[in-house]
mmCIF file with all atom_site columns, C-alpha atoms in Angstrom:
data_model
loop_
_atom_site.group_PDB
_atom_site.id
_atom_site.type_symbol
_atom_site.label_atom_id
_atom_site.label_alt_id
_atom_site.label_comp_id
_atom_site.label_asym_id
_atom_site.label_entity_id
_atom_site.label_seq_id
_atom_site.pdbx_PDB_ins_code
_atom_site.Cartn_x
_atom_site.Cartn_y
_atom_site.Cartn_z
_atom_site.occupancy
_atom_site.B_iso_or_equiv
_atom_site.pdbx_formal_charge
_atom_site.auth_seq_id
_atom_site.auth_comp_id
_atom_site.auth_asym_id
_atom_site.auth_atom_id
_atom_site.pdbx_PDB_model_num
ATOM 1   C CA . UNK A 1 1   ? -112.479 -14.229 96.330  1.00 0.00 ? 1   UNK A CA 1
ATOM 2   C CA . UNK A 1 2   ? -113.886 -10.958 95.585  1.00 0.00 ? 2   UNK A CA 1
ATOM 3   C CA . UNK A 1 3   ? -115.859 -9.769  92.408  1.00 0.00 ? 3   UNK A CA 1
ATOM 4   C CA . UNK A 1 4   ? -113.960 -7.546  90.178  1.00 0.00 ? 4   UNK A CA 1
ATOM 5   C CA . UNK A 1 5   ? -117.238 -5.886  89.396  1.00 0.00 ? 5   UNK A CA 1
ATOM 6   C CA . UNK A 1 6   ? -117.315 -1.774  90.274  1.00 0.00 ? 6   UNK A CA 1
ATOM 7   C CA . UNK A 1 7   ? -119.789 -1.172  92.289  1.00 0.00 ? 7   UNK A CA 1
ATOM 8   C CA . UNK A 1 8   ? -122.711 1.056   92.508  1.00 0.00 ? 8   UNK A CA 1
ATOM 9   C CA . UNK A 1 9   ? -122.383 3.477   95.039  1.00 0.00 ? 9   UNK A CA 1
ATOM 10  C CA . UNK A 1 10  ? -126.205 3.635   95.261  1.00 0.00 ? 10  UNK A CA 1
ATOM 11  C CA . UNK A 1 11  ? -125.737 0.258   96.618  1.00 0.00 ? 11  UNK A CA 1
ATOM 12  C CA . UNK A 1 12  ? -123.762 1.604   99.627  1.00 0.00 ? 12  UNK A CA 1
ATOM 13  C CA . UNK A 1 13  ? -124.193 2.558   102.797 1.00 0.00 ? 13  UNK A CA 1
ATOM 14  C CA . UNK A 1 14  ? -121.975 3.475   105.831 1.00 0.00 ? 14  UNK A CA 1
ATOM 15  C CA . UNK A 1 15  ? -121.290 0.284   107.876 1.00 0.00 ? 15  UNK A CA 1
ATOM 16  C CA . UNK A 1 16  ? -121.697 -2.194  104.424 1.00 0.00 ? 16  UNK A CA 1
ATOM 17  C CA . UNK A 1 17  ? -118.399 -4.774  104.781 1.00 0.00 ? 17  UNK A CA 1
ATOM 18  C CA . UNK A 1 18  ? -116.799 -4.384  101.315 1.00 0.00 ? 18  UNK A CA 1
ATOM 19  C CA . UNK A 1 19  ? -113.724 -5.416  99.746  1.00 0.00 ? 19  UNK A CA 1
ATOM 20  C CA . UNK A 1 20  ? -110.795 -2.687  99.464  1.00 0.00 ? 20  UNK A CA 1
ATOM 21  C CA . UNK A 1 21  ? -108.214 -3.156  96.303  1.00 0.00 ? 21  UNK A CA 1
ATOM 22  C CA . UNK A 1 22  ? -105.033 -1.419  96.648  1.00 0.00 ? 22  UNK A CA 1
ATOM 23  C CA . UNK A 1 23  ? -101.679 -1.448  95.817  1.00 0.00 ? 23  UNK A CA 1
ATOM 24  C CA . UNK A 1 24  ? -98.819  -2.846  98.075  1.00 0.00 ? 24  UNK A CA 1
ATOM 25  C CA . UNK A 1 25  ? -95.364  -1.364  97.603  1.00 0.00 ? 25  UNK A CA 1
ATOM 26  C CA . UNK A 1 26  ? -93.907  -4.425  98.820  1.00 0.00 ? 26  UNK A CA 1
ATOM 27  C CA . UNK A 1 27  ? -90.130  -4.690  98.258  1.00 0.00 ? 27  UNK A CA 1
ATOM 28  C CA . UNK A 1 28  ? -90.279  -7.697  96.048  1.00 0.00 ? 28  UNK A CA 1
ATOM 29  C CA . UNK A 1 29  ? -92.705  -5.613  93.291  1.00 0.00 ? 29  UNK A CA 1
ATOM 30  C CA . UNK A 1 30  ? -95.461  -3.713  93.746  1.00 0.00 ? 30  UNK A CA 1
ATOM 31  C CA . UNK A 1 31  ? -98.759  -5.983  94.169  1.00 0.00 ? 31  UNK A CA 1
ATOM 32  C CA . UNK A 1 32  ? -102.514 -5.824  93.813  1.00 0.00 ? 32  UNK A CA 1
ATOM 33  C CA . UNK A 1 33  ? -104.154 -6.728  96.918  1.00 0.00 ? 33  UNK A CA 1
ATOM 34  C CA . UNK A 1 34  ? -107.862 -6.718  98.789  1.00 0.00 ? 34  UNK A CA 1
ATOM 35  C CA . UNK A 1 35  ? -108.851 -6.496  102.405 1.00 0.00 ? 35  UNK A CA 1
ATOM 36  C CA . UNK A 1 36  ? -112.108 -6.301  103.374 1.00 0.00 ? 36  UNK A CA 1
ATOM 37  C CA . UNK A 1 37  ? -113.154 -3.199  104.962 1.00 0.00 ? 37  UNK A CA 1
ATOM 38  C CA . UNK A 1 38  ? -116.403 -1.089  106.618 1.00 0.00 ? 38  UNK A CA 1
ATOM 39  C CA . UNK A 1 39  ? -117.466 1.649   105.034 1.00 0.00 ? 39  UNK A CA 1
ATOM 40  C CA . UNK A 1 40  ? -117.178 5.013   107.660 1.00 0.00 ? 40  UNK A CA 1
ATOM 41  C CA . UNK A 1 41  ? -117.943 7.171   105.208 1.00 0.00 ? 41  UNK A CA 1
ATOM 42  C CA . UNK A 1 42  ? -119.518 8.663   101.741 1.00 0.00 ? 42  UNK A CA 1
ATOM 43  C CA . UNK A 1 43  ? -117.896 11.307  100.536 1.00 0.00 ? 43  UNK A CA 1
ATOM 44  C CA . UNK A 1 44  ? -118.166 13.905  97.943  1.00 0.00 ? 44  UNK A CA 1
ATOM 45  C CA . UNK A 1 45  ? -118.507 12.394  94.275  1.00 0.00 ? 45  UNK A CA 1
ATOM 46  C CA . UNK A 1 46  ? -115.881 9.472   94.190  1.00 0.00 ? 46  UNK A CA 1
ATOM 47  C CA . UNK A 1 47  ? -114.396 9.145   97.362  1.00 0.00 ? 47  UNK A CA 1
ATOM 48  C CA . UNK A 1 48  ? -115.382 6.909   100.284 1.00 0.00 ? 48  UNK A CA 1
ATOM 49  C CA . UNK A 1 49  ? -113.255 6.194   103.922 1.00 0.00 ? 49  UNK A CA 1
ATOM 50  C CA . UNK A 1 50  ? -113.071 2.513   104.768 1.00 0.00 ? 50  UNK A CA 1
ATOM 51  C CA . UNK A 1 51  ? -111.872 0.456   108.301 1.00 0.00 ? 51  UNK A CA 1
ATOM 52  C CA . UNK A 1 52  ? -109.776 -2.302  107.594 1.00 0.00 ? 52  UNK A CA 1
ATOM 53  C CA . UNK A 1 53  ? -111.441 -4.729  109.721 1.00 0.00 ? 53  UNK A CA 1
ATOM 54  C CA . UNK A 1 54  ? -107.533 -6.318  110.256 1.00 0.00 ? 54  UNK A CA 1
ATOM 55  C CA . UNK A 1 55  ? -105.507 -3.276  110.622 1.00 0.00 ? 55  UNK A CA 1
ATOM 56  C CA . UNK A 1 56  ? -108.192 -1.051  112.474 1.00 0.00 ? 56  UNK A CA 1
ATOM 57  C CA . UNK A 1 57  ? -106.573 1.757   110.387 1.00 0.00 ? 57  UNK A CA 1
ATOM 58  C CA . UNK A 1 58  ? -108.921 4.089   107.819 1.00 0.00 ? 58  UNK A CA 1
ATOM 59  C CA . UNK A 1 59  ? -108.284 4.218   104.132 1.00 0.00 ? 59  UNK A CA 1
ATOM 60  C CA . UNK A 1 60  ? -109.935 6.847   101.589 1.00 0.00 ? 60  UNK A CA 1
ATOM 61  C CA . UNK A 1 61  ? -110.547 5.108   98.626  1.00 0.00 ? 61  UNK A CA 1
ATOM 62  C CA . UNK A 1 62  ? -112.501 5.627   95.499  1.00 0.00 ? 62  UNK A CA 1
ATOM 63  C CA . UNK A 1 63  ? -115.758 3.544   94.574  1.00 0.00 ? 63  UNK A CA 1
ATOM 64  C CA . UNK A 1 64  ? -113.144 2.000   91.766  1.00 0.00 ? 64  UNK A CA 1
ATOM 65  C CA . UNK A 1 65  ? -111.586 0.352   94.059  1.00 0.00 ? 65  UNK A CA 1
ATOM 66  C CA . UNK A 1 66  ? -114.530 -1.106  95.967  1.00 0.00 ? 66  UNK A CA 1
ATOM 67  C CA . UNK A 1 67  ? -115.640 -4.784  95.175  1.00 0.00 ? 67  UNK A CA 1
ATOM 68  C CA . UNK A 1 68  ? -118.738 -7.048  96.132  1.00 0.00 ? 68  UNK A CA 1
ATOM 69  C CA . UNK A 1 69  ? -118.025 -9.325  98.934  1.00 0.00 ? 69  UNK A CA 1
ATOM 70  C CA . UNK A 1 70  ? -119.937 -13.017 98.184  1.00 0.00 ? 70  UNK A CA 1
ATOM 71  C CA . UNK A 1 71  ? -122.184 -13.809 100.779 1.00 0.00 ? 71  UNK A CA 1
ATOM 72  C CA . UNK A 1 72  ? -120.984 -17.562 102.085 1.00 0.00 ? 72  UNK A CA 1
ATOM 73  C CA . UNK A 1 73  ? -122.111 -19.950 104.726 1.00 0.00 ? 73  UNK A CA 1
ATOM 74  C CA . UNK A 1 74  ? -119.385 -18.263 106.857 1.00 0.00 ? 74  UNK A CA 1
ATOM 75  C CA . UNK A 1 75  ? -120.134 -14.422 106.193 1.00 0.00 ? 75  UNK A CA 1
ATOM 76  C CA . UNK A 1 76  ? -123.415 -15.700 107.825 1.00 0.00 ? 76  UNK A CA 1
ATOM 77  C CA . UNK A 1 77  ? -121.942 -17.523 110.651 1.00 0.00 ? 77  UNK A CA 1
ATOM 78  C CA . UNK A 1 78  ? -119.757 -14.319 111.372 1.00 0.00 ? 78  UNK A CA 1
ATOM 79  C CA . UNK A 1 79  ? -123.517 -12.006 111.912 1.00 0.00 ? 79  UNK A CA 1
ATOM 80  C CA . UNK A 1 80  ? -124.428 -14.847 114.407 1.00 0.00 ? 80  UNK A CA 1
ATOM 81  C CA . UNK A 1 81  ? -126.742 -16.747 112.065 1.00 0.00 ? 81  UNK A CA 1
ATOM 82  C CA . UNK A 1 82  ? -127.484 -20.403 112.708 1.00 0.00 ? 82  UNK A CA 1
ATOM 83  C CA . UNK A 1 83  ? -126.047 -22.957 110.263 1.00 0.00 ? 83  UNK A CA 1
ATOM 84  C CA . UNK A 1 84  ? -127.244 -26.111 110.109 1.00 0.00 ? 84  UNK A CA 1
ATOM 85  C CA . UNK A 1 85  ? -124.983 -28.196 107.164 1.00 0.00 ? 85  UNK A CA 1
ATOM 86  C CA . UNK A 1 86  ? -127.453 -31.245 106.916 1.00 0.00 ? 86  UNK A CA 1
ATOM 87  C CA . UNK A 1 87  ? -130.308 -28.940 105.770 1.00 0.00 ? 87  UNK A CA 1
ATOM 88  C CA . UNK A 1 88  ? -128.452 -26.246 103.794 1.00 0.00 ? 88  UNK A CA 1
ATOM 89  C CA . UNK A 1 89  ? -129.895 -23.572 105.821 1.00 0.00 ? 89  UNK A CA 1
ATOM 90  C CA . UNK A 1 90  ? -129.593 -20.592 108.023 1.00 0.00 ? 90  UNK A CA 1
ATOM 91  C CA . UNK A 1 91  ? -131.422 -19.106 110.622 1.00 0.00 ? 91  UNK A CA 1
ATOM 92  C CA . UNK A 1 92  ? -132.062 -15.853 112.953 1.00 0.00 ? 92  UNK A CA 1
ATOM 93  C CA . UNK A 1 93  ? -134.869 -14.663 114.800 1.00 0.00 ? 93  UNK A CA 1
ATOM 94  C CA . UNK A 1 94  ? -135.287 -10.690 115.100 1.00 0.00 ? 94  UNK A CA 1
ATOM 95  C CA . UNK A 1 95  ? -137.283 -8.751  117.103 1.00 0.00 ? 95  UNK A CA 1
ATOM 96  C CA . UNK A 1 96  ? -140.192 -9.293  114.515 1.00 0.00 ? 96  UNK A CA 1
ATOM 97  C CA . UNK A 1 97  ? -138.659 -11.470 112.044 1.00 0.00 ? 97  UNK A CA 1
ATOM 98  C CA . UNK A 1 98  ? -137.002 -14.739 111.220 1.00 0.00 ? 98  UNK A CA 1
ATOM 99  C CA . UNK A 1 99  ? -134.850 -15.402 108.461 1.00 0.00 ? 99  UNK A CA 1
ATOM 100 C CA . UNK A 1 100 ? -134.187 -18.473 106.835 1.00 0.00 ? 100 UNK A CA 1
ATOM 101 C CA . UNK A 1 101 ? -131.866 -18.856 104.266 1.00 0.00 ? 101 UNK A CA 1
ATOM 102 C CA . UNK A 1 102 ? -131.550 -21.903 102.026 1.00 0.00 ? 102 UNK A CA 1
ATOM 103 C CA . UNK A 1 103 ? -127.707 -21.649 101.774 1.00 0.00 ? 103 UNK A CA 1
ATOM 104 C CA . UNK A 1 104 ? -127.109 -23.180 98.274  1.00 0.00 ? 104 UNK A CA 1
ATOM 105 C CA . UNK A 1 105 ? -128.564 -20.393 96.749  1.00 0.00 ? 105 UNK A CA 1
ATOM 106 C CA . UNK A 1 106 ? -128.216 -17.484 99.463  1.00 0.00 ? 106 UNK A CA 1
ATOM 107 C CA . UNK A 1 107 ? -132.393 -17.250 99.174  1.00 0.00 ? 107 UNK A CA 1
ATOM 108 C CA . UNK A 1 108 ? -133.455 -15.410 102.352 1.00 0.00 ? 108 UNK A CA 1
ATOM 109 C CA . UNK A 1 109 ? -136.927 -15.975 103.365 1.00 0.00 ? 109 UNK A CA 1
ATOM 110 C CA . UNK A 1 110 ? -138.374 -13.862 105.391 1.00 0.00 ? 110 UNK A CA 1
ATOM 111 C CA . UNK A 1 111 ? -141.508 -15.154 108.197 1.00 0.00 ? 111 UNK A CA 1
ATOM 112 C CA . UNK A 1 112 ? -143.019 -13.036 110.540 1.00 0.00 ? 112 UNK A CA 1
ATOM 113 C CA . UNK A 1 113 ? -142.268 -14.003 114.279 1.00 0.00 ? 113 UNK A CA 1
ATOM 114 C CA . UNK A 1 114 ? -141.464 -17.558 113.438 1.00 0.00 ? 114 UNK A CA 1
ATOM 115 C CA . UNK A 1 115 ? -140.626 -19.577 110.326 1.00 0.00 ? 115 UNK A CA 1
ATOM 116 C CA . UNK A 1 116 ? -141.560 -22.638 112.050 1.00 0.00 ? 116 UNK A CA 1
ATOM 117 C CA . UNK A 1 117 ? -145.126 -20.718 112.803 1.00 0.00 ? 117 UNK A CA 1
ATOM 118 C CA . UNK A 1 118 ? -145.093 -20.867 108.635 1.00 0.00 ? 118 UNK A CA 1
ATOM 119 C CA . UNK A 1 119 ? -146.065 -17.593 108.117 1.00 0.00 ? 119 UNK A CA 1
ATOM 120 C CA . UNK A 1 120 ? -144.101 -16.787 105.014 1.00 0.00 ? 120 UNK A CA 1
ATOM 121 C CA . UNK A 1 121 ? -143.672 -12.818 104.344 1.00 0.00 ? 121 UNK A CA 1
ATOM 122 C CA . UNK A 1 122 ? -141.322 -12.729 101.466 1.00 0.00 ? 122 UNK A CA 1
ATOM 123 C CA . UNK A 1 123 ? -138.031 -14.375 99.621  1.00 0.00 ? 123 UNK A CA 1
ATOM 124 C CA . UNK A 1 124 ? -135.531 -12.330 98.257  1.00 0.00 ? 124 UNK A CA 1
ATOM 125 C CA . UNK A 1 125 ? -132.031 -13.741 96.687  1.00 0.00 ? 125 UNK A CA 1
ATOM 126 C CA . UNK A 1 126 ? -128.410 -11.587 97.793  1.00 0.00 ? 126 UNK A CA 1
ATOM 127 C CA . UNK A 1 127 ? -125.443 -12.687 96.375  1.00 0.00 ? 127 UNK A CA 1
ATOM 128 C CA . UNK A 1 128 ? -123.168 -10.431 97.775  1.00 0.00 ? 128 UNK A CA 1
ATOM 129 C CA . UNK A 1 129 ? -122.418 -9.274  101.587 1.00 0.00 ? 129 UNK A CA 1
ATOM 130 C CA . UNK A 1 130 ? -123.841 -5.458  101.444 1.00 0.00 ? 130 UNK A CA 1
ATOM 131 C CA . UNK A 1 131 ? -126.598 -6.453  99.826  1.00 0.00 ? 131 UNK A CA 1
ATOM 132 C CA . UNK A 1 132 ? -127.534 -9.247  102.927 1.00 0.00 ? 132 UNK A CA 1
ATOM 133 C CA . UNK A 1 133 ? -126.814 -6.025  105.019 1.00 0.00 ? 133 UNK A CA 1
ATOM 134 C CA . UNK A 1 134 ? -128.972 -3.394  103.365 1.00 0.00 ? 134 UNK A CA 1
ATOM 135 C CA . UNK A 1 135 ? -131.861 -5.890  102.974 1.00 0.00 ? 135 UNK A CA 1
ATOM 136 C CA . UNK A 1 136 ? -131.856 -6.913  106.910 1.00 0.00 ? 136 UNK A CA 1
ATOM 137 C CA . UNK A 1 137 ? -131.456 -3.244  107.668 1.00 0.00 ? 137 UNK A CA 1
ATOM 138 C CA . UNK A 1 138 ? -134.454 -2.499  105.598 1.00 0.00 ? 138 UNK A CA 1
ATOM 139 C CA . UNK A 1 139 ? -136.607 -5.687  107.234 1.00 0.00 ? 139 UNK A CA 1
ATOM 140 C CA . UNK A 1 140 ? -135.669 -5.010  110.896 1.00 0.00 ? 140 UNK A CA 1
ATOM 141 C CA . UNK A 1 141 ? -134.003 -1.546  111.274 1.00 0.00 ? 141 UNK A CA 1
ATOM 142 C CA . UNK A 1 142 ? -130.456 -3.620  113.332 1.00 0.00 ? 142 UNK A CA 1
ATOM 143 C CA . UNK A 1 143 ? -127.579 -3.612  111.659 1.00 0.00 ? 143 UNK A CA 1
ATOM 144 C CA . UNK A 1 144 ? -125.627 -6.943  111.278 1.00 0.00 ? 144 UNK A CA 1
ATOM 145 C CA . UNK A 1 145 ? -122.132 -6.905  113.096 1.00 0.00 ? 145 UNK A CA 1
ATOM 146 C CA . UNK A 1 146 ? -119.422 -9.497  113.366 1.00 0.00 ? 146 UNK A CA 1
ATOM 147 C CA . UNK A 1 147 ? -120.057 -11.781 116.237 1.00 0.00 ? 147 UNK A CA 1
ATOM 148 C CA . UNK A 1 148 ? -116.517 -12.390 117.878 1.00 0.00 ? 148 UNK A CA 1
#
């Protein structure tokens, strides 16, 4: 379910995974819908292109019709992050990083190297996909994709 929330379009970047509202002329009555999409581009004051990660076909859109994606257990499993159910937590090791996440809360700790070295850098709390993107960007300069 995505957040009706607008969002801030300081928050964005090109390659966040977003949600896209639009309407579908559908022959039965014109309905609201959402697909979740990649941001391609920013554009001028309003206007943003988005991939429809389905469809492989690019939308321009305005940041009104953006929303917040909530980061789940499966958003995490989908960037190729360890889950591990009996201990509510995810994992990843990066190039000079590991990330754990306590998945109840979507707290990401961060430890240098190893977590299991316990060298504990810092814990930050995302709630919603781009901003799990935009802080591992920041941490380890790789972008997240979508493990297949």
């Amino acid at each position: 379910m995505l957040k009706t929330k607008t969002m801030n379009k300081k928050e964005l970047r090109i390659g966040n995974i977003v949600g896209r509202e639009y309407w579908n002329p559908a022959p039965t009555g014109k309905t609201k819908e959402y697909e979740t999409c990649t941001i391609v581009t920013l554009e001028l004051e309003n206007l943003l292109t988005t991939e429809s990660l389905k469809r492989n076909k690019y939308f321009k859109t305005t940041y009104d019709n953006i929303k917040p994606i909530p980061l789940t257990t499966e958003w995490l499993e989908k960037f190729g992050f360890n889950i591990d159910n009996e201990n509510n937590e995810a994992n990843k090791d990066f190039e000079r990083y590991s990330i754990l996440i306590d998945t109840e809360q979507m707290g990401v700790h961060v430890y240098n190297e190893s977590y299991y070295e316990n060298l504990f850098l810092m814990y930050a709390r995302t709630d919603y996909v781009h901003e799990f993107q935009n802080l591992i960007f920041a941490l380890t300069n790789e972008e997240l994709t979508i493990k297949s």
